Amino acid sequence: MINKPALCFFIAFTYLSGHAFGQTATDDSTMQKIAIGHVVDGYNTSIGQMSRLYNGPEYEFYDPLIKGNACFLDINAFKTGSVNYDGIYYANVPMMYDINKDLVVTLLYNGFSKYSLLNSRIQSFDLHSHHFVYVAADSTNVASSISSGLYEQVYVGNLQVLVKWTKSIQSISTQTTLETFFTEAKKHYYLKKGSNYYSIGGQGAFLNVLKDKKKELQQYIKANKIKFNDNPEKAMYLIAARYDQL
């Protein structure tokens, strides 16, 4: 049985979520999320292990002999983030992002048991000032070149710019030892136009997807001295935003 404080939190959350999540995103959406987050935090405190956030599998750590770590930005520690999970917004969640396994790792309510969230139930999450979304690939759409998983959302409008962060485990043999280590993080870029996702290897590929306004975009790039190779995320953000303005 849920006690009265928990019931109050639940009623408040139900009311707020019905008003906030049904609306188109606006400048007020962040304040709405924060307000809802406070309600959900209190609700989770009241119900403990009954929270819908606590339903992922136990997280298995790597062999400590592997050099380096699997974490986003090499931050191998729990930091406060937020997540939209099963349609509910949770604030102040201790999180790590394992980009080798593509898993968001967090702690159970007891503060020390580690588990991973289920990717398919994540709508989005924020960690280290980066915003991520879950993309469910359409296996019937042969024009798309993206796999299901978690992607950093660099830009969203009529277009969408996404970055997939990855690491892998490699081994090097010597005459006496076998050294195993995590590689440096790699980034893979994608552009969504319409219902299709396109893999982007450089400025040329990016503009080819936007060929209906390619001339105008080339003029914009030249006028603003945009250097794609220096900062691909910034360049794609600016070009995509300009495309949506034309």
PDB file of N, CA, C and O in Angstrom, residues 9 13 35-46 51 88-91:
ATOM      1  N   PHE A   9       2.191  12.732  -3.940  1.00  0.00           N
ATOM      2  CA  PHE A   9       3.191  12.914  -5.009  1.00  0.00           C
ATOM      3  C   PHE A   9       2.670  12.356  -6.323  1.00  0.00           C
ATOM      4  O   PHE A   9       2.838  12.941  -7.372  1.00  0.00           O
ATOM      5  N   PHE A  13       2.124  14.450  -9.658  1.00  0.00           N
ATOM      6  CA  PHE A  13       2.878  14.096 -10.868  1.00  0.00           C
ATOM      7  C   PHE A  13       1.944  13.813 -12.045  1.00  0.00           C
ATOM      8  O   PHE A  13       2.178  14.233 -13.160  1.00  0.00           O
ATOM      9  N   ALA A  35      10.146  21.342 -12.532  1.00  0.00           N
ATOM     10  CA  ALA A  35       9.052  21.275 -11.562  1.00  0.00           C
ATOM     11  C   ALA A  35       8.558  19.846 -11.403  1.00  0.00           C
ATOM     12  O   ALA A  35       8.350  19.349 -10.293  1.00  0.00           O
ATOM     13  N   ILE A  36       8.392  19.156 -12.528  1.00  0.00           N
ATOM     14  CA  ILE A  36       7.953  17.765 -12.475  1.00  0.00           C
ATOM     15  C   ILE A  36       9.012  16.910 -11.810  1.00  0.00           C
ATOM     16  O   ILE A  36       8.717  15.993 -11.042  1.00  0.00           O
ATOM     17  N   GLY A  37      10.297  17.221 -12.090  1.00  0.00           N
ATOM     18  CA  GLY A  37      11.391  16.462 -11.499  1.00  0.00           C
ATOM     19  C   GLY A  37      11.356  16.492  -9.988  1.00  0.00           C
ATOM     20  O   GLY A  37      11.612  15.484  -9.324  1.00  0.00           O
ATOM     21  N   HIS A  38      11.045  17.663  -9.412  1.00  0.00           N
ATOM     22  CA  HIS A  38      10.959  17.769  -7.954  1.00  0.00           C
ATOM     23  C   HIS A  38       9.864  16.857  -7.412  1.00  0.00           C
ATOM     24  O   HIS A  38      10.021  16.209  -6.367  1.00  0.00           O
ATOM     25  N   VAL A  39       8.732  16.814  -8.115  1.00  0.00           N
ATOM     26  CA  VAL A  39       7.635  15.965  -7.677  1.00  0.00           C
ATOM     27  C   VAL A  39       8.036  14.497  -7.753  1.00  0.00           C
ATOM     28  O   VAL A  39       7.813  13.715  -6.834  1.00  0.00           O
ATOM     29  N   VAL A  40       8.672  14.127  -8.884  1.00  0.00           N
ATOM     30  CA  VAL A  40       9.069  12.731  -9.068  1.00  0.00           C
ATOM     31  C   VAL A  40      10.117  12.325  -8.047  1.00  0.00           C
ATOM     32  O   VAL A  40      10.084  11.212  -7.517  1.00  0.00           O
ATOM     33  N   ASP A  41      11.084  13.224  -7.738  1.00  0.00           N
ATOM     34  CA  ASP A  41      12.096  12.919  -6.728  1.00  0.00           C
ATOM     35  C   ASP A  41      11.438  12.555  -5.402  1.00  0.00           C
ATOM     36  O   ASP A  41      11.805  11.579  -4.743  1.00  0.00           O
ATOM     37  N   GLY A  42      10.449  13.362  -4.999  1.00  0.00           N
ATOM     38  CA  GLY A  42       9.755  13.088  -3.750  1.00  0.00           C
ATOM     39  C   GLY A  42       8.965  11.800  -3.808  1.00  0.00           C
ATOM     40  O   GLY A  42       8.931  11.017  -2.860  1.00  0.00           O
ATOM     41  N   TYR A  43       8.336  11.577  -4.943  1.00  0.00           N
ATOM     42  CA  TYR A  43       7.573  10.347  -5.131  1.00  0.00           C
ATOM     43  C   TYR A  43       8.474   9.125  -5.048  1.00  0.00           C
ATOM     44  O   TYR A  43       8.161   8.149  -4.362  1.00  0.00           O
ATOM     45  N   ASN A  44       9.641   9.200  -5.717  1.00  0.00           N
ATOM     46  CA  ASN A  44      10.575   8.068  -5.684  1.00  0.00           C
ATOM     47  C   ASN A  44      11.075   7.798  -4.279  1.00  0.00           C
ATOM     48  O   ASN A  44      11.271   6.653  -3.874  1.00  0.00           O
ATOM     49  N   THR A  45      11.326   8.862  -3.507  1.00  0.00           N
ATOM     50  CA  THR A  45      11.765   8.705  -2.123  1.00  0.00           C
ATOM     51  C   THR A  45      10.709   7.976  -1.308  1.00  0.00           C
ATOM     52  O   THR A  45      11.023   7.126  -0.466  1.00  0.00           O
ATOM     53  N   SER A  46       9.456   8.283  -1.578  1.00  0.00           N
ATOM     54  CA  SER A  46       8.369   7.676  -0.826  1.00  0.00           C
ATOM     55  C   SER A  46       8.182   6.207  -1.153  1.00  0.00           C
ATOM     56  O   SER A  46       7.920   5.388  -0.282  1.00  0.00           O
ATOM     57  N   SER A  51       9.857   2.317  -7.622  1.00  0.00           N
ATOM     58  CA  SER A  51      10.001   3.253  -8.727  1.00  0.00           C
ATOM     59  C   SER A  51      10.206   2.522 -10.041  1.00  0.00           C
ATOM     60  O   SER A  51      10.930   1.540 -10.123  1.00  0.00           O
ATOM     61  N   ILE A  88       8.547   9.112 -18.038  1.00  0.00           N
ATOM     62  CA  ILE A  88       8.633   9.847 -16.771  1.00  0.00           C
ATOM     63  C   ILE A  88       9.986  10.534 -16.690  1.00  0.00           C
ATOM     64  O   ILE A  88      11.016   9.944 -17.021  1.00  0.00           O
ATOM     65  N   TYR A  89      10.002  11.788 -16.257  1.00  0.00           N
ATOM     66  CA  TYR A  89      11.238  12.559 -16.127  1.00  0.00           C
ATOM     67  C   TYR A  89      11.808  12.393 -14.723  1.00  0.00           C
ATOM     68  O   TYR A  89      11.122  12.636 -13.721  1.00  0.00           O
ATOM     69  N   TYR A  90      13.074  11.957 -14.647  1.00  0.00           N
ATOM     70  CA  TYR A  90      13.770  11.787 -13.370  1.00  0.00           C
ATOM     71  C   TYR A  90      14.958  12.747 -13.330  1.00  0.00           C
ATOM     72  O   TYR A  90      15.813  12.719 -14.227  1.00  0.00           O
ATOM     73  N   ALA A  91      15.020  13.571 -12.308  1.00  0.00           N
ATOM     74  CA  ALA A  91      16.145  14.492 -12.122  1.00  0.00           C
ATOM     75  C   ALA A  91      17.074  13.955 -11.040  1.00  0.00           C
ATOM     76  O   ALA A  91      16.710  13.066 -10.266  1.00  0.00           O
TER      77      ALA A  91
END
